Coordinates of C-alpha atoms (C1' of nucleotides) in Angstrom, one line a residue:
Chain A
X1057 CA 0.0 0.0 0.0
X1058 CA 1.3 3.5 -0.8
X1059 CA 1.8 5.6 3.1
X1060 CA -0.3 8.9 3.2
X1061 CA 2.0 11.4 4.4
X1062 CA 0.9 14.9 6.2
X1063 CA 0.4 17.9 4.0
X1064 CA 2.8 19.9 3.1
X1065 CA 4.2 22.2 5.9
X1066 CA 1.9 20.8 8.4
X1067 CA 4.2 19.0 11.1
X1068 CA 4.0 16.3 13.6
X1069 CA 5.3 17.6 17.1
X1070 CA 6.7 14.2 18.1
X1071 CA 7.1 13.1 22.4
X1072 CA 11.0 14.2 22.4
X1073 CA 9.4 17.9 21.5
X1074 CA 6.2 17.9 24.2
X1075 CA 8.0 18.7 26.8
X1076 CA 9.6 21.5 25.9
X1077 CA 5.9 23.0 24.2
X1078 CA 4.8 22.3 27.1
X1079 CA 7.1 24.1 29.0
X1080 CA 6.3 27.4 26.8
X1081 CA 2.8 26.8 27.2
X1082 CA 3.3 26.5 31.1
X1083 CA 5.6 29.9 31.4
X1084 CA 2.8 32.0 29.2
X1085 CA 0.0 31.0 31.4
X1086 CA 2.0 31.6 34.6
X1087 CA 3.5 34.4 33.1
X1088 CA 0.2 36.3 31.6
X1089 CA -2.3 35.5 34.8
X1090 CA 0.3 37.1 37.0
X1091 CA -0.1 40.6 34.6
X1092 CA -3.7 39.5 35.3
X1093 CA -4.7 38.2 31.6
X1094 CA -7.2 35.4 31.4
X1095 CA -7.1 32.7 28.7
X1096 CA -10.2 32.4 26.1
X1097 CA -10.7 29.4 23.6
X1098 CA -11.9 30.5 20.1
X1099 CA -12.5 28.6 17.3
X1100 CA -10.0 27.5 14.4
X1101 CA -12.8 28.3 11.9
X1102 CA -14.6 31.6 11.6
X1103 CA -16.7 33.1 8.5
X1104 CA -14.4 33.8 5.8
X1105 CA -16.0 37.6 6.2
X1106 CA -14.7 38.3 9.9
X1107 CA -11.1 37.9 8.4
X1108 CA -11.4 39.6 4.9
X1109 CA -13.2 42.4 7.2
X1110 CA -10.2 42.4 10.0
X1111 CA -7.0 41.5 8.1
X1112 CA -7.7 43.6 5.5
X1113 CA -9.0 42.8 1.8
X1114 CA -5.8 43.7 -0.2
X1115 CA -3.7 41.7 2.1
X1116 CA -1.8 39.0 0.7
X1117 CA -2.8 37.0 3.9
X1118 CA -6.5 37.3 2.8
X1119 CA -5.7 37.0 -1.1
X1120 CA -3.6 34.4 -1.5
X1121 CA -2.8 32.7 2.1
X1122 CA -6.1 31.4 3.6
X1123 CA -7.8 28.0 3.6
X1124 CA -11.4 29.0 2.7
X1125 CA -14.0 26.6 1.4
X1126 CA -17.6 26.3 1.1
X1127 CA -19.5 23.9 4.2
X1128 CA -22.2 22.2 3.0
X1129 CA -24.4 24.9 3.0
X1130 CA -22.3 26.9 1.0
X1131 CA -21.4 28.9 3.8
X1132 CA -17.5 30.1 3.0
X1133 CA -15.8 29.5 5.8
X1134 CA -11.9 29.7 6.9
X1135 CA -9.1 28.6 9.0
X1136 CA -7.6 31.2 10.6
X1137 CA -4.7 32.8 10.2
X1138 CA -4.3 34.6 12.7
X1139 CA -6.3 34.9 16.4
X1140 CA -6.9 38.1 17.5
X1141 CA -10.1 38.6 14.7
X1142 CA -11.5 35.4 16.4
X1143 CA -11.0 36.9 20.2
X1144 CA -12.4 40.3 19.2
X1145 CA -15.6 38.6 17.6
X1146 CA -16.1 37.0 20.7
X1147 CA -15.4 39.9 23.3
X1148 CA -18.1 41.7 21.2
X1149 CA -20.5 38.5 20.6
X1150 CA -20.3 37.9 24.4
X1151 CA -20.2 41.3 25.6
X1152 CA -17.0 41.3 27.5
X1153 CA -17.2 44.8 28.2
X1154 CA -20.6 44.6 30.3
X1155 CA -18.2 43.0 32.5
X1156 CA -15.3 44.7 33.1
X1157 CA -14.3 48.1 30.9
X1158 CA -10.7 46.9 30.9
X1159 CA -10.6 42.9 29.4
X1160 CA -7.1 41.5 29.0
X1161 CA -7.4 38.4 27.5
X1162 CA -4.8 35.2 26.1
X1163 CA -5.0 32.6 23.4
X1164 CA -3.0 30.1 22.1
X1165 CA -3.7 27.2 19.5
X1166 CA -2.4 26.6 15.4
X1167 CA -2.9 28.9 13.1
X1168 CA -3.1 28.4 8.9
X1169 CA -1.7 30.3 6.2
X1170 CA -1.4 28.8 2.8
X1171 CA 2.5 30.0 2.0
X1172 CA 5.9 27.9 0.3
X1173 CA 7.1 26.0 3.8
X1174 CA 11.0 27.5 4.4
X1175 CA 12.7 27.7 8.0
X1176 CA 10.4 29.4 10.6
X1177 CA 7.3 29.1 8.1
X1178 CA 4.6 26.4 7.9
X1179 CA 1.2 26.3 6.6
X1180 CA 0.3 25.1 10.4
X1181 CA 1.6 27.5 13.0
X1182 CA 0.9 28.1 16.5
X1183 CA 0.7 31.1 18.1
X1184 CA 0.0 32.5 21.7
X1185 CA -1.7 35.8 21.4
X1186 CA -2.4 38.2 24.0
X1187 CA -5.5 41.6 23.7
X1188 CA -6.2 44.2 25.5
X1189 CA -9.6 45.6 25.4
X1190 CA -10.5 48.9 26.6
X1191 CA -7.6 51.2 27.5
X1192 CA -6.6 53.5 25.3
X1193 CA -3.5 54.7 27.8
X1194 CA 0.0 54.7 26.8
X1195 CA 0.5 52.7 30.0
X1196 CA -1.2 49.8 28.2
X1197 CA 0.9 49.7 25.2
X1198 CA 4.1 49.7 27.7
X1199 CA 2.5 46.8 29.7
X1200 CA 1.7 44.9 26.9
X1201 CA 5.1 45.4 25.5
X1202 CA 6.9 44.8 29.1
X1203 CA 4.7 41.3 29.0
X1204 CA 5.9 40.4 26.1
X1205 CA 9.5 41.1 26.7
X1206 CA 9.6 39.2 30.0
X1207 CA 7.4 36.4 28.9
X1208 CA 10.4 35.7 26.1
X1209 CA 13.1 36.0 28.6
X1210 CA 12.0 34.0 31.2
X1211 CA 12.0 31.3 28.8
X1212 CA 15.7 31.7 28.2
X1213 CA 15.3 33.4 24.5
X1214 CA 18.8 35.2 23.6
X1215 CA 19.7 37.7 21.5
X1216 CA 16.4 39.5 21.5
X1217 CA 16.1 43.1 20.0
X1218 CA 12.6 45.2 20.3
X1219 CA 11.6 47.2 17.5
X1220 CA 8.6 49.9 18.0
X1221 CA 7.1 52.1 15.7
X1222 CA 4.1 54.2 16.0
X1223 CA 1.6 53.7 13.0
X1224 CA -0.7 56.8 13.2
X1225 CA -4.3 57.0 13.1
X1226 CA -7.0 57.3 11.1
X1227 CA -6.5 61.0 11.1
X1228 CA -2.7 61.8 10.0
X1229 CA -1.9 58.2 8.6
X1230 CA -4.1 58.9 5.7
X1231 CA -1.7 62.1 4.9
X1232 CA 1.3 59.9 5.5
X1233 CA 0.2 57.5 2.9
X1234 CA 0.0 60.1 0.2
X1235 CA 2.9 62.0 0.7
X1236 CA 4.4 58.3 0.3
X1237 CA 3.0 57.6 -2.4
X1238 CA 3.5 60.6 -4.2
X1239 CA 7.5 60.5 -3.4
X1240 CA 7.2 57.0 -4.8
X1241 CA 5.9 57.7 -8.3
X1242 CA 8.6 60.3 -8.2
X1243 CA 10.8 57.8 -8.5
X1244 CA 8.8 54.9 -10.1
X1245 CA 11.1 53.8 -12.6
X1246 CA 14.1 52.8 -10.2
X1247 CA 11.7 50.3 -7.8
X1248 CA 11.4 46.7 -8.6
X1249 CA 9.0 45.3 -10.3
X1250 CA 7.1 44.0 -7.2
X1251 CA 7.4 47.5 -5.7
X1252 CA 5.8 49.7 -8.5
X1253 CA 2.8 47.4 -8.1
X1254 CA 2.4 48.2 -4.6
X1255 CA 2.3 52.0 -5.0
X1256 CA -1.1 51.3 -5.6
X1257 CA -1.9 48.1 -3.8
X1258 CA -0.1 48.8 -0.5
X1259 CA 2.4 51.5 -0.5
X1260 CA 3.6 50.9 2.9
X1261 CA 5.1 48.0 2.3
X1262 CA 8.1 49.2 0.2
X1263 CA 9.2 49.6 3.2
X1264 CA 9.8 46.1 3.7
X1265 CA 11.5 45.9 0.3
X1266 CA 15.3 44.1 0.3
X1267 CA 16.3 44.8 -3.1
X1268 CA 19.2 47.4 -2.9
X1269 CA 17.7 50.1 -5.4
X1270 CA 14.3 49.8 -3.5
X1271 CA 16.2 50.7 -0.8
X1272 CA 18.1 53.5 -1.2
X1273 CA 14.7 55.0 -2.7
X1274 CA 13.3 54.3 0.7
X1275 CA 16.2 55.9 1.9
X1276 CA 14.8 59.4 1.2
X1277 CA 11.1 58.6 1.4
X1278 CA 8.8 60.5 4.1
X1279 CA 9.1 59.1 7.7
X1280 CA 5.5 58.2 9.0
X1281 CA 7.1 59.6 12.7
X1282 CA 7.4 63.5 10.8
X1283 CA 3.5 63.1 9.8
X1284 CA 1.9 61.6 13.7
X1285 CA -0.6 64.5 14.6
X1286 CA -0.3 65.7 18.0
X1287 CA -2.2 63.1 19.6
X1288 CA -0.5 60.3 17.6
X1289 CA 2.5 62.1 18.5
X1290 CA 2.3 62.2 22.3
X1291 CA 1.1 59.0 22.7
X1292 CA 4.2 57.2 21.2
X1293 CA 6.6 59.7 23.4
X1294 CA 4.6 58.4 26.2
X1295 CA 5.2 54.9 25.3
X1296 CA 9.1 55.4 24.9
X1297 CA 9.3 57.0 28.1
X1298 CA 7.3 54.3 29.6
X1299 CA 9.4 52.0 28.1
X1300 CA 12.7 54.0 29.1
X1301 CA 11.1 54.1 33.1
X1302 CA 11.1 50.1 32.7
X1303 CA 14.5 49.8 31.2
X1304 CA 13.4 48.3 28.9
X1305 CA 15.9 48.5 25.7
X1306 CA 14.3 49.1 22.0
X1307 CA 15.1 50.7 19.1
X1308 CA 12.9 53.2 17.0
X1309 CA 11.7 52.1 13.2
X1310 CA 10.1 54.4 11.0
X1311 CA 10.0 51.9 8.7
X1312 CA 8.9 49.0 10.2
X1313 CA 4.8 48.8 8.7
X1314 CA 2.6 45.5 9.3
X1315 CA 1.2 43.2 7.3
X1316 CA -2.7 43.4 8.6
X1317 CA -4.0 46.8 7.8
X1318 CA -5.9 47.3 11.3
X1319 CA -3.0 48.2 13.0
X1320 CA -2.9 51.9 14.6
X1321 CA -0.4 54.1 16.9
X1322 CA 1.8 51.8 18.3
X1323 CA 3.2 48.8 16.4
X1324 CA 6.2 46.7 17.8
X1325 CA 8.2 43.7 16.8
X1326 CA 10.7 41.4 18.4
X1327 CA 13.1 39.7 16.4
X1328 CA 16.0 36.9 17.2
X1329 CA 19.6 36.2 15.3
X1330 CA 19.9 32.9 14.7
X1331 CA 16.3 32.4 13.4
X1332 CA 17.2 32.4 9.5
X1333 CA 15.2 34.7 7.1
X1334 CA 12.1 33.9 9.2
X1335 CA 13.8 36.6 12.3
X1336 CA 10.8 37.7 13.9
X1337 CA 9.7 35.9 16.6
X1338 CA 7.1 38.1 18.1
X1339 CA 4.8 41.7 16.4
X1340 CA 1.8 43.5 17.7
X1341 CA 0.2 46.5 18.2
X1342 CA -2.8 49.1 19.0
X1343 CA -5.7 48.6 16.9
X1344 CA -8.5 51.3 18.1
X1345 CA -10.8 51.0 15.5
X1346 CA -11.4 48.0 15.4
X1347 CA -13.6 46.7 17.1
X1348 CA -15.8 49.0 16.2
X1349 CA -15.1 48.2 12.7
X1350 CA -16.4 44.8 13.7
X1351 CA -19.4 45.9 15.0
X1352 CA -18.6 46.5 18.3
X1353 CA -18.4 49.2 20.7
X1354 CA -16.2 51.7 20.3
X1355 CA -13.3 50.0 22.4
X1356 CA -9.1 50.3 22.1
X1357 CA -7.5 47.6 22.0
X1358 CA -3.7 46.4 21.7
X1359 CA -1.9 42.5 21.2
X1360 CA 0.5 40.8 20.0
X1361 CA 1.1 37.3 18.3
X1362 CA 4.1 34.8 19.4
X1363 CA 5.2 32.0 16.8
X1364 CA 5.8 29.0 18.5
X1365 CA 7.8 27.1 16.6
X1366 CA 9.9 30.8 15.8
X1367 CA 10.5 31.0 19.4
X1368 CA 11.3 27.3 20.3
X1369 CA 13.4 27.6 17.5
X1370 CA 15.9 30.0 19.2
X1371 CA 15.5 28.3 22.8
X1372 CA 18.3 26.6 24.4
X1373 CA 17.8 22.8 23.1
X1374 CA 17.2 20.2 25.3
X1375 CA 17.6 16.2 24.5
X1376 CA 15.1 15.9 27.5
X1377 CA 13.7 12.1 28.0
X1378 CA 9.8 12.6 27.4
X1379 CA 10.0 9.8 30.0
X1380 CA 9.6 9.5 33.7
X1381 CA 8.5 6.7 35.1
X1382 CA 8.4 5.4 38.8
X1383 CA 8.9 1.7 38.4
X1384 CA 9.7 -0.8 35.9
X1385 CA 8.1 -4.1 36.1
X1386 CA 10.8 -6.8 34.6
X1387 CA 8.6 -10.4 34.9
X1388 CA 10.8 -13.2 33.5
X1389 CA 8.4 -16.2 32.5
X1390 CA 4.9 -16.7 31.8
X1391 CA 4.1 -17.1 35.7
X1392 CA 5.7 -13.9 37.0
X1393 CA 4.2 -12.2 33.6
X1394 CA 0.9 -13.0 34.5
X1395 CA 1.6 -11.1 38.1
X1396 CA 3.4 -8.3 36.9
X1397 CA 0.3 -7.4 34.0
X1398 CA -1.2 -7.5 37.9
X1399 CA 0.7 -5.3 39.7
X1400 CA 1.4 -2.8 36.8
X1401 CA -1.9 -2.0 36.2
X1402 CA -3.0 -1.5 40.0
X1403 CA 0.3 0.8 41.0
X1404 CA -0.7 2.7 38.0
X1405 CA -4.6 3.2 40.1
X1406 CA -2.7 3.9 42.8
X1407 CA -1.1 6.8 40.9
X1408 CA 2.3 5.5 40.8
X1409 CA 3.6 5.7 37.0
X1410 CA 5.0 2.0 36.5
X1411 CA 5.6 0.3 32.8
X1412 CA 6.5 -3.2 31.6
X1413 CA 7.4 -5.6 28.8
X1414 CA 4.4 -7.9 27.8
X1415 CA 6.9 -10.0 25.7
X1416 CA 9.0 -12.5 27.8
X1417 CA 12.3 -11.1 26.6
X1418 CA 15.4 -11.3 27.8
X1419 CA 16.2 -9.7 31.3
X1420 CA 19.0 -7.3 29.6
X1421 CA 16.8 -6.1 27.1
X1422 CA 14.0 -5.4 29.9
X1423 CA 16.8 -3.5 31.5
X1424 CA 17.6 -1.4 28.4
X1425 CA 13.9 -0.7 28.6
X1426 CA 13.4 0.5 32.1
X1427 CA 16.8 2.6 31.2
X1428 CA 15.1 4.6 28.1
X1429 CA 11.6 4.8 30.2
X1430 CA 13.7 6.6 32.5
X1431 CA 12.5 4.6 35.3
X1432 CA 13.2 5.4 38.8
X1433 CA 13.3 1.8 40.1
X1434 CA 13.0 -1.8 38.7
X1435 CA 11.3 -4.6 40.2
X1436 CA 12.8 -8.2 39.0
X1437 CA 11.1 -11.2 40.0
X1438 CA 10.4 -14.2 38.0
X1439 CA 8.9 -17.9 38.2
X1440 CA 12.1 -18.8 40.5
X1441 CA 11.3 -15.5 42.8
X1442 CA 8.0 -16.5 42.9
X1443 CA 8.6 -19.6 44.7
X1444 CA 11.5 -18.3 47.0
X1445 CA 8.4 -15.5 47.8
X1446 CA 11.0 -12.6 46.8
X1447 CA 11.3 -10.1 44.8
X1448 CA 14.3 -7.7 44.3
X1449 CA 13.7 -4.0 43.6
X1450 CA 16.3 -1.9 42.5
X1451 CA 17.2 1.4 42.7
X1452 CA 18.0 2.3 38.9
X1453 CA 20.0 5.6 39.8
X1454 CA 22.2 4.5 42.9
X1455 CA 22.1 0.7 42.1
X1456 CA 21.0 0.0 45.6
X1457 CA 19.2 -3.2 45.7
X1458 CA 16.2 -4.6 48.2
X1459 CA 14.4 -8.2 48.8
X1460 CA 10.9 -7.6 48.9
X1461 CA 8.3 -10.0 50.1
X1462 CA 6.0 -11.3 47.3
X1463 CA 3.3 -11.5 49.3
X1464 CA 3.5 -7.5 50.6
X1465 CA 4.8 -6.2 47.0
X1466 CA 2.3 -3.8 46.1
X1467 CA 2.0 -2.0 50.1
X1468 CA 6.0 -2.1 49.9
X1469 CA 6.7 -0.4 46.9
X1470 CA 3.4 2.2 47.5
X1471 CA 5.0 2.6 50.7
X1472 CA 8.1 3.5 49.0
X1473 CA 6.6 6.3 46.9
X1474 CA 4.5 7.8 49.4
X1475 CA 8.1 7.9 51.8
X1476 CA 9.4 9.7 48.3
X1477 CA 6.3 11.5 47.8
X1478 CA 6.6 10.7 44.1
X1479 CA 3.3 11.0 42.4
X1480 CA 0.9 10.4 45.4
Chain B
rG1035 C1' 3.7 31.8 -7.3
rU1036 C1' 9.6 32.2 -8.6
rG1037 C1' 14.6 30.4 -7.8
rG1038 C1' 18.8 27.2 -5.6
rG1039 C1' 20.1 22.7 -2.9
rU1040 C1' 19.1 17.6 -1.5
rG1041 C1' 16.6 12.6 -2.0
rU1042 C1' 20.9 5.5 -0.4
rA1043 C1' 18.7 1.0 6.3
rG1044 C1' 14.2 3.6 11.7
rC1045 C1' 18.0 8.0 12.3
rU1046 C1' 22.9 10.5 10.6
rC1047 C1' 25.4 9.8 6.3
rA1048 C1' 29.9 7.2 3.0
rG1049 C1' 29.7 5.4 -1.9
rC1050 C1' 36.0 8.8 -6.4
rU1051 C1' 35.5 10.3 -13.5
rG1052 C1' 29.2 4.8 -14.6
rG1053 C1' 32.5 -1.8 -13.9
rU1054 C1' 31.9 -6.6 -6.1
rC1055 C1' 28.2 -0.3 -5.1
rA1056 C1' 24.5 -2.1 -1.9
rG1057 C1' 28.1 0.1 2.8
rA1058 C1' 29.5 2.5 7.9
rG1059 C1' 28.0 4.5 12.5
rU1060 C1' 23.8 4.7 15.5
rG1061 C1' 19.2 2.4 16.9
rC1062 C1' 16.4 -2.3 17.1
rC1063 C1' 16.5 -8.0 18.2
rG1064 C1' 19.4 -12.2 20.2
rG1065 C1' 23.8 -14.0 22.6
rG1066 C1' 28.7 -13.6 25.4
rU1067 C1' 31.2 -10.9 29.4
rU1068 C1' 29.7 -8.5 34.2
rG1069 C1' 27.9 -8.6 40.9
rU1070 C1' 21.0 -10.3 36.3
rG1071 C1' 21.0 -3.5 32.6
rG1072 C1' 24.7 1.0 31.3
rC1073 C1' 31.1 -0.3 29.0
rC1074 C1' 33.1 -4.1 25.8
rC1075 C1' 32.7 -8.5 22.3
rC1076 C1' 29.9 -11.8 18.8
rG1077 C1' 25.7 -12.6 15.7
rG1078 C1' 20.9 -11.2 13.4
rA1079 C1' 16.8 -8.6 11.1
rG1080 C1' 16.0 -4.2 8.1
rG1081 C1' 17.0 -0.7 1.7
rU1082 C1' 12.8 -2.2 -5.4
rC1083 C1' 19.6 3.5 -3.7
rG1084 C1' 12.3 8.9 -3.9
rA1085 C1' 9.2 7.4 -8.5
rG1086 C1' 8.9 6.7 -14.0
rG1087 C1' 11.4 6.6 -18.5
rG1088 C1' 16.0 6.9 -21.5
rU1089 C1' 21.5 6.2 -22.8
rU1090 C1' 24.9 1.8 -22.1
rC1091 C1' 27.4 -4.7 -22.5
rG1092 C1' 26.6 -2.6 -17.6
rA1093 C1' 23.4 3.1 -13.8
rA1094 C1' 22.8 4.7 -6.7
rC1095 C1' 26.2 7.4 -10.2
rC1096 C1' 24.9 10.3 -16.9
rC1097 C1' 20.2 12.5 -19.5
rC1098 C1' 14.7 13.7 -19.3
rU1099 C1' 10.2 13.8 -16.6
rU1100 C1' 7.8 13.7 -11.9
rC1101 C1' 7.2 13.8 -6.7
rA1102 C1' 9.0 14.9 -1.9
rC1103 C1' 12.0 17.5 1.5
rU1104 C1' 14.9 21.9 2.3
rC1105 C1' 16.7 27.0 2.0
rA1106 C1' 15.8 31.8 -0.1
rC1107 C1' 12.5 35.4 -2.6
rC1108 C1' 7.5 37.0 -1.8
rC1109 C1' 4.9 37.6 2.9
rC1110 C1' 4.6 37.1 7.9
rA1111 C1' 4.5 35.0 13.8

RNA sequence: GUGGGUGUAGCUCAGCUGGUCAGAGUGCCGGGUUGUGGCCCCGGAGGUCGAGGGUUCGAACCCCUUCACUCACCCCA
């Protein structure tokens, strides 16, 4: 038979890798209830609409990246691609707000985008992602930044740099974006092909260009920092000097822009060396019209999206055994086989982890066993044990051996946990 | 969507300009040694050399096609 394999960029995360997801997952929860964020579920699939409405039509996340098909009842319906349209539908489908006029909210789960699989990029990703609902205070962009920050360092990440911008609002941004694009046609003929067409599809994102002569027209282009109004404008010096109180290092970067079109003031990214092309590990920002836009209240809000895999990626790696077990059972012969299928499963209802070989093999290769289990102690009895009413029980990390009555096996070794205060 | 690289044992890879080229290490299974496992020693299982076609007396090796993986562009977390 020919194997099915997964789909393209869509990856298995195999035991070795568990625990150190779940570790990640662990820290962020610790991490984000102690700023005093609370963790919501949304779905993976939302109406096509909610995303095309959020992301932003021209986006090439919603033109060419998302998984959208028709349900049965021709409904179009997508995978996201991204969480924070999900968690704003539901603060404003489950009225949050009535609640509490400040929500601070955390997700986490995979994510789907339809792009060519390289280092640091699959078509399955998973982010944790963290919103803000309802304060519109420079203070909150400065927590939410400080969150993030600490949250990636008390995981151990290295070589972290913090990039902040401040995108403008709906009120100067506009007057940014023509004065940008109007230098660009200026100089039309010397931008790349790709470039030329986003004058008119998304002009901000020359910025991002790499090629050289893209670049040094970029050099001279308008700054979106000279065109902030004054509100626009105090709010970001805020933020830095929030930021600065913290001591909390970044750098300023007029020409960092974002992919999703909702973003608004301030917009922030963290990148890592040693990630390959894929760099940035973390990006967020305010979004105050949003909501709104999504036919809520009139609510700020401000987040930021983690990749997983990006930021396991740069974290210290362990070779951790996914293993820990309490006790090995080794039974040699069919007798002592039949007790040990006993005893393992009733130390595991007792809450003591225990594992053993159903195949009579050979009392070295049960050995090997316990070894890659990881196991804590073996027990070794077979048919001849049995008879002599003895059992040995070793210790697998000091060696030390014990006799252990048959007859009292089970009480001995619980007794032996509970003294250790392993799993009970 | 566009480029480059790579596909040989479960894993990591050797395999020279086509002529014992089907190999090593590791892992797995069994045995020996040992104070009943870890070190060491011996043995064993496991590969249509990604797939299909072509050139040749002869192809893992050369050519074409295709697929997969990977890195980069694009874009983003």
């Amino acid at each position: 038979m020919e194997k099915i394999t997964a789909i393209k960029g869509i990856k298995d995360i195999l035991p070795k890798d568990s625990p150190i997801w779940h570790q990640v997952e662990l820290t962020a929860r610790k991490v984000f209830e102690c700023f005093g964020f609370c963790e919501i579920r949304v779905p993976i699939m939302e109406k096509t609409a909610l995303f095309q409405r959020s992301i932003g039509e021209t986006t090439d996340i919603v033109e060419k990246e998302m998984y959208t098909f028709r349900d049965r009842d021709d409904e179009l319906l997508t995978l996201r691609p991204e969480a924070t349209a999900s968690v704003i539908r539901a603060y404003i489908e489950h009225n949050l707000l009535a609640s509490d006029p400040v929500t601070r909210l955390y997700t986490m789960g995979p994510m789907f985008r339809r792009e060519r699989p390289q280092k640091g990029r699959f078509r399955q990703f998973h982010q944790i992602d963290v919103e803000l609902f309802g304060d519109d205070q420079p203070a909150s962009d400065a927590e939410v930044i400080f969150l993030l920050m600490h949250f990636l360092q008390s995981l151990g990440v290295e070589k972290l740099s913090l990039e902040i911008n401040s995108l403008g609002c709906k009120a100067c941004r506009p007057v940014f974006s023509r004065a940008v694009v109007e230098y660009l046609k200026g100089s039309e003929s010397s931008l790349c092909p790709d470039c030329q067409r986003r004058i008119n599809t998304n002009p901000l994102r020359v910025f991002d260009c790499k090629v050289e002569t893209c670049a040094s027209v970029i050099a001279g282009a308008p700054l979106i920092l000279n065109y902030l109004c004054t509100e626009c404008s105090e709010h970001f010096s805020a933020v830095k000097e929030y930021l600065n109180d913290l001591k909390l290092p970044y750098e300023i970067n007029p020409k960092m822009v974002r992919g999703l079109d909702y973003y608004t003031k301030t917009a922030f990214e963290v990148k890592s060396g040693a990630l390959g092309a894929q760099n940035s590990l973390a990006g967020g920002g305010r979004y105050d019209g949003l909501v709104s836009f999504l036919g809520g209240p009139e609510v700020p809000g401000i987040g930021f999206g983690i990749g997983l895999e990006r930021l396991i990626a740069c974290l210290p790696s362990s070779d951790q055994n996914p293993y820990r077990m309490d006790i090995f059972i080794a039974a040699l012969g069919a007798r002592a086989q039949k007790i040990g299928f006993g005893l393992t499963q009733e130390l595991r209802r007792r809450g003591i982890s225990a594992a053993m070989d159903y195949s009579d093999k050979s009392l070295k290769s049960q050995m090997k066993r316990a070894d890659k289990l990881n196991s804590a102690y073996t027990l070794i009895f077979g048919d001849k044990e049995l008879d002599e009413n003895r059992a040995q029980l070793r210790d697998m990390k000091t060696k030390d051996q014990q006799s252990l009555p048959l007859d009292h096996m089970l009480e001995a070794i619980t007794n032996i946990f509970k003294r250790e205060g392993s799993g009970l």
